[in-house]
mmCIF file of C-alpha atoms in Angstrom:
data_model
loop_
_atom_site.group_PDB
_atom_site.id
_atom_site.type_symbol
_atom_site.label_atom_id
_atom_site.label_comp_id
_atom_site.label_asym_id
_atom_site.label_seq_id
_atom_site.Cartn_x
_atom_site.Cartn_y
_atom_site.Cartn_z
ATOM 1 C CA MET A 904 0.024 -0.026 0.216
ATOM 2 C CA LYS A 905 2.776 2.496 0.673
ATOM 3 C CA LEU A 906 4.782 1.690 -2.134
ATOM 4 C CA SER A 907 1.203 2.164 -4.512
ATOM 5 C CA LEU A 908 1.061 5.613 -2.703
ATOM 6 C CA LEU A 909 4.332 6.288 -3.176
ATOM 7 C CA SER A 910 4.354 5.597 -6.627
ATOM 8 C CA PHE A 911 1.387 7.584 -7.222
ATOM 9 C CA VAL A 912 2.974 10.923 -5.771
ATOM 10 C CA ILE A 913 6.059 10.407 -7.820
ATOM 11 C CA PHE A 914 3.701 9.971 -11.100
ATOM 12 C CA ALA A 915 1.539 12.796 -9.864
ATOM 13 C CA SER A 916 4.819 15.017 -9.668
ATOM 14 C CA ILE A 917 6.417 14.353 -12.726
ATOM 15 C CA PHE A 918 2.999 14.810 -14.940
ATOM 16 C CA SER A 919 2.654 17.938 -12.471
ATOM 17 C CA CYS A 920 5.877 19.433 -13.537
ATOM 18 C CA LYS A 921 5.786 18.446 -16.889
ATOM 19 C CA SER A 922 2.157 20.273 -17.277
ATOM 20 C CA GLN A 923 3.455 23.036 -15.612
ATOM 21 C CA GLY A 924 6.805 23.944 -17.990
ATOM 22 C CA LYS A 925 4.043 23.760 -21.077
ATOM 23 C CA GLU A 926 1.841 26.380 -19.581
ATOM 24 C CA TYR A 927 5.143 28.447 -18.564
ATOM 25 C CA LEU A 928 6.134 28.567 -22.584
ATOM 26 C CA THR A 929 2.926 29.621 -23.429
ATOM 27 C CA ILE A 930 3.399 33.163 -21.697
ATOM 28 C CA PHE A 931 5.636 33.806 -24.814
ATOM 29 C CA GLN A 932 3.889 35.252 -27.767
ATOM 30 C CA ASP A 933 5.318 33.330 -31.056
ATOM 31 C CA ASN A 934 7.317 35.197 -33.472
ATOM 32 C CA PRO A 935 7.112 32.567 -36.495
ATOM 33 C CA ASN A 936 8.101 35.878 -39.465
ATOM 34 C CA SER A 937 11.657 36.434 -37.327
ATOM 35 C CA LEU A 938 10.522 40.067 -36.850
ATOM 36 C CA ALA A 939 13.007 42.512 -35.740
ATOM 37 C CA ILE A 940 10.598 44.461 -33.934
ATOM 38 C CA VAL A 941 7.497 43.432 -32.124
ATOM 39 C CA ASP A 942 5.870 46.456 -30.476
ATOM 40 C CA ASN A 943 2.941 44.777 -28.376
ATOM 41 C CA SER A 944 2.948 48.305 -26.568
ATOM 42 C CA ASN A 945 2.508 50.176 -29.401
ATOM 43 C CA ILE A 946 5.117 52.380 -28.284
ATOM 44 C CA PHE A 947 6.256 53.527 -31.956
ATOM 45 C CA SER A 948 4.777 55.284 -34.577
ATOM 46 C CA ILE A 949 4.418 53.203 -38.161
ATOM 47 C CA SER A 950 7.330 55.310 -39.913
ATOM 48 C CA GLU A 951 9.426 54.644 -36.753
ATOM 49 C CA ASN A 952 8.750 50.828 -36.507
ATOM 50 C CA ILE A 953 9.741 50.735 -40.225
ATOM 51 C CA ASP A 954 12.903 52.754 -39.836
ATOM 52 C CA LEU A 955 14.286 50.785 -36.933
ATOM 53 C CA ALA A 956 13.184 47.301 -38.113
ATOM 54 C CA THR A 957 14.583 48.434 -41.160
ATOM 55 C CA LYS A 958 18.416 49.470 -39.620
ATOM 56 C CA LEU A 959 17.962 45.997 -37.869
ATOM 57 C CA VAL A 960 17.354 44.003 -40.849
ATOM 58 C CA GLN A 961 20.173 45.907 -42.720
ATOM 59 C CA TYR A 962 22.695 45.345 -39.678
ATOM 60 C CA GLY A 963 21.831 41.682 -39.769
ATOM 61 C CA ASP A 964 21.960 41.198 -43.638
ATOM 62 C CA LYS A 965 25.489 42.669 -43.610
ATOM 63 C CA THR A 966 26.919 41.226 -40.402
ATOM 64 C CA THR A 967 24.971 38.118 -39.648
ATOM 65 C CA ARG A 968 24.291 39.607 -36.157
ATOM 66 C CA GLN A 969 20.658 39.430 -35.053
ATOM 67 C CA ILE A 970 19.142 42.499 -32.536
ATOM 68 C CA ALA A 971 15.515 42.352 -32.125
ATOM 69 C CA VAL A 972 13.228 44.753 -30.284
ATOM 70 C CA VAL A 973 10.131 43.829 -28.445
ATOM 71 C CA THR A 974 7.666 46.131 -26.109
ATOM 72 C CA VAL A 975 5.573 44.442 -24.002
ATOM 73 C CA ASP A 976 3.171 45.597 -20.981
ATOM 74 C CA SER A 977 3.766 42.902 -18.790
ATOM 75 C CA ILE A 978 6.602 40.144 -18.318
ATOM 76 C CA SER A 979 4.355 38.092 -15.870
ATOM 77 C CA PRO A 980 4.773 35.703 -14.353
ATOM 78 C CA TYR A 981 8.440 37.167 -14.174
ATOM 79 C CA ASN A 982 9.525 39.568 -11.884
ATOM 80 C CA ASP A 983 13.268 40.209 -12.967
ATOM 81 C CA ILE A 984 13.185 41.764 -17.055
ATOM 82 C CA GLN A 985 16.510 40.608 -17.359
ATOM 83 C CA LYS A 986 15.562 36.770 -16.986
ATOM 84 C CA TYR A 987 12.157 37.548 -19.393
ATOM 85 C CA ALA A 988 14.443 38.647 -21.698
ATOM 86 C CA SER A 989 16.740 36.167 -21.705
ATOM 87 C CA ASP A 990 13.967 33.120 -21.881
ATOM 88 C CA LEU A 991 12.814 35.237 -24.995
ATOM 89 C CA GLY A 992 15.275 35.705 -26.556
ATOM 90 C CA ASN A 993 16.055 31.797 -26.506
ATOM 91 C CA TYR A 994 12.875 30.789 -27.144
ATOM 92 C CA TRP A 995 12.824 33.235 -30.225
ATOM 93 C CA GLY A 996 16.191 31.911 -31.157
ATOM 94 C CA VAL A 997 17.684 35.280 -31.750
ATOM 95 C CA GLY A 998 21.007 34.778 -33.010
ATOM 96 C CA GLN A 999 22.744 32.132 -35.153
ATOM 97 C CA LYS A 1000 22.776 28.964 -33.127
ATOM 98 C CA ASP A 1001 26.157 27.888 -33.966
ATOM 99 C CA ILE A 1002 27.745 31.317 -32.601
ATOM 100 C CA ASP A 1003 24.757 32.567 -30.158
ATOM 101 C CA ASN A 1004 25.338 36.182 -31.878
ATOM 102 C CA GLY A 1005 21.993 37.184 -31.282
ATOM 103 C CA LEU A 1006 20.663 40.430 -28.718
ATOM 104 C CA LEU A 1007 17.372 41.140 -27.496
ATOM 105 C CA ILE A 1008 16.046 44.503 -26.350
ATOM 106 C CA VAL A 1009 12.856 43.991 -24.047
ATOM 107 C CA PHE A 1010 11.227 47.716 -23.016
ATOM 108 C CA SER A 1011 8.246 47.844 -20.854
ATOM 109 C CA LYS A 1012 6.910 51.416 -20.647
ATOM 110 C CA PRO A 1013 4.315 50.562 -17.823
ATOM 111 C CA LEU A 1014 6.984 48.583 -15.513
ATOM 112 C CA ARG A 1015 9.517 51.306 -16.403
ATOM 113 C CA LYS A 1016 12.089 48.623 -16.959
ATOM 114 C CA VAL A 1017 14.081 47.777 -19.859
ATOM 115 C CA ALA A 1018 16.858 44.840 -20.495
ATOM 116 C CA ILE A 1019 19.184 43.894 -23.094
ATOM 117 C CA SER A 1020 20.191 40.288 -23.239
ATOM 118 C CA THR A 1021 23.044 38.827 -25.565
ATOM 119 C CA GLY A 1022 23.444 35.472 -26.452
ATOM 120 C CA TYR A 1023 26.780 33.596 -25.355
ATOM 121 C CA GLY A 1024 28.596 34.703 -28.386
ATOM 122 C CA THR A 1025 27.456 38.747 -28.188
ATOM 123 C CA GLU A 1026 28.450 38.887 -24.312
ATOM 124 C CA LYS A 1027 32.053 38.739 -25.033
ATOM 125 C CA VAL A 1028 31.830 42.018 -26.417
ATOM 126 C CA LEU A 1029 28.288 43.485 -25.235
ATOM 127 C CA THR A 1030 29.050 42.348 -21.613
ATOM 128 C CA ASP A 1031 26.334 43.037 -18.846
ATOM 129 C CA SER A 1032 28.551 46.172 -17.652
ATOM 130 C CA ILE A 1033 28.476 47.562 -21.254
ATOM 131 C CA CYS A 1034 24.537 47.202 -21.768
ATOM 132 C CA LYS A 1035 24.251 48.426 -18.593
ATOM 133 C CA GLN A 1036 25.842 51.665 -19.373
ATOM 134 C CA ILE A 1037 24.225 52.075 -22.851
ATOM 135 C CA ILE A 1038 20.678 51.887 -20.855
ATOM 136 C CA ASP A 1039 21.627 54.009 -17.942
ATOM 137 C CA SER A 1040 23.607 56.933 -20.150
ATOM 138 C CA VAL A 1041 21.928 56.160 -23.388
ATOM 139 C CA MET A 1042 18.479 54.903 -23.415
ATOM 140 C CA ILE A 1043 17.174 56.073 -20.000
ATOM 141 C CA PRO A 1044 17.713 59.937 -20.609
ATOM 142 C CA LYS A 1045 15.399 59.629 -23.375
ATOM 143 C CA PHE A 1046 12.648 57.658 -21.704
ATOM 144 C CA LYS A 1047 12.443 60.289 -19.171
ATOM 145 C CA GLU A 1048 11.570 62.655 -21.712
ATOM 146 C CA ASP A 1049 9.021 60.121 -23.237
ATOM 147 C CA LYS A 1050 11.155 60.047 -26.580
ATOM 148 C CA TYR A 1051 10.943 56.152 -26.203
ATOM 149 C CA TYR A 1052 11.626 55.442 -30.040
ATOM 150 C CA GLU A 1053 14.816 57.658 -29.541
ATOM 151 C CA GLY A 1054 16.037 56.159 -26.611
ATOM 152 C CA ILE A 1055 16.088 52.864 -28.387
ATOM 153 C CA ASP A 1056 16.836 53.868 -31.739
ATOM 154 C CA MET A 1057 20.235 55.460 -29.950
ATOM 155 C CA GLY A 1058 20.600 52.532 -27.479
ATOM 156 C CA VAL A 1059 21.051 50.204 -30.924
ATOM 157 C CA ASN A 1060 23.087 52.716 -32.531
ATOM 158 C CA ALA A 1061 25.523 52.463 -29.467
ATOM 159 C CA ILE A 1062 25.422 48.832 -29.552
ATOM 160 C CA ILE A 1063 25.939 48.465 -33.269
ATOM 161 C CA LYS A 1064 29.115 50.837 -32.753
ATOM 162 C CA ILE A 1065 30.678 49.001 -29.679
ATOM 163 C CA TRP A 1066 29.801 45.653 -31.811
ATOM 164 C CA ASP A 1067 31.467 46.745 -34.892
ATOM 165 C CA ASN A 1068 34.689 47.928 -33.338
ATOM 166 C CA SER A 1069 35.064 44.494 -32.027
ATOM 167 C CA ASN A 1070 36.693 41.667 -33.938
ATOM 168 C CA THR A 1071 34.080 38.796 -32.984
ATOM 169 C CA PRO A 1072 31.454 37.487 -35.402
#
């Protein structure tokens, strides 16, 4: 009797964890077309969206490095936007898998938070410290003026400048 009860508890725990994992993945919106800009919060005008997407796509075509920008109203069930950005970037597969040369910027106006998440290959050049400096000195000052597009665009320009001055793929 004790063995069958123990077996049931183990069985239930395993399937309970698996179903939670599947539900957990449903928090992320799919990006089947691998869009460079996913403006869920409607922060950007149509022309800003087109201009930024064009810049990112052209940069990717020229260098094979992929940059994506996402705006969200919520990161629930996450509490940490950096972890959210990292998991979303991995879920979407931003960057080339063999060299991890992707970067994802996640911005939430309602939460007043922004994160830059880098692939393993990217973080050799764009370290957490450099990304934090770009956020603090380039992006946030523009966000405080309600110039969200300018903050993201200038942040992307700073990222590209640093990345281009490196010798990494």
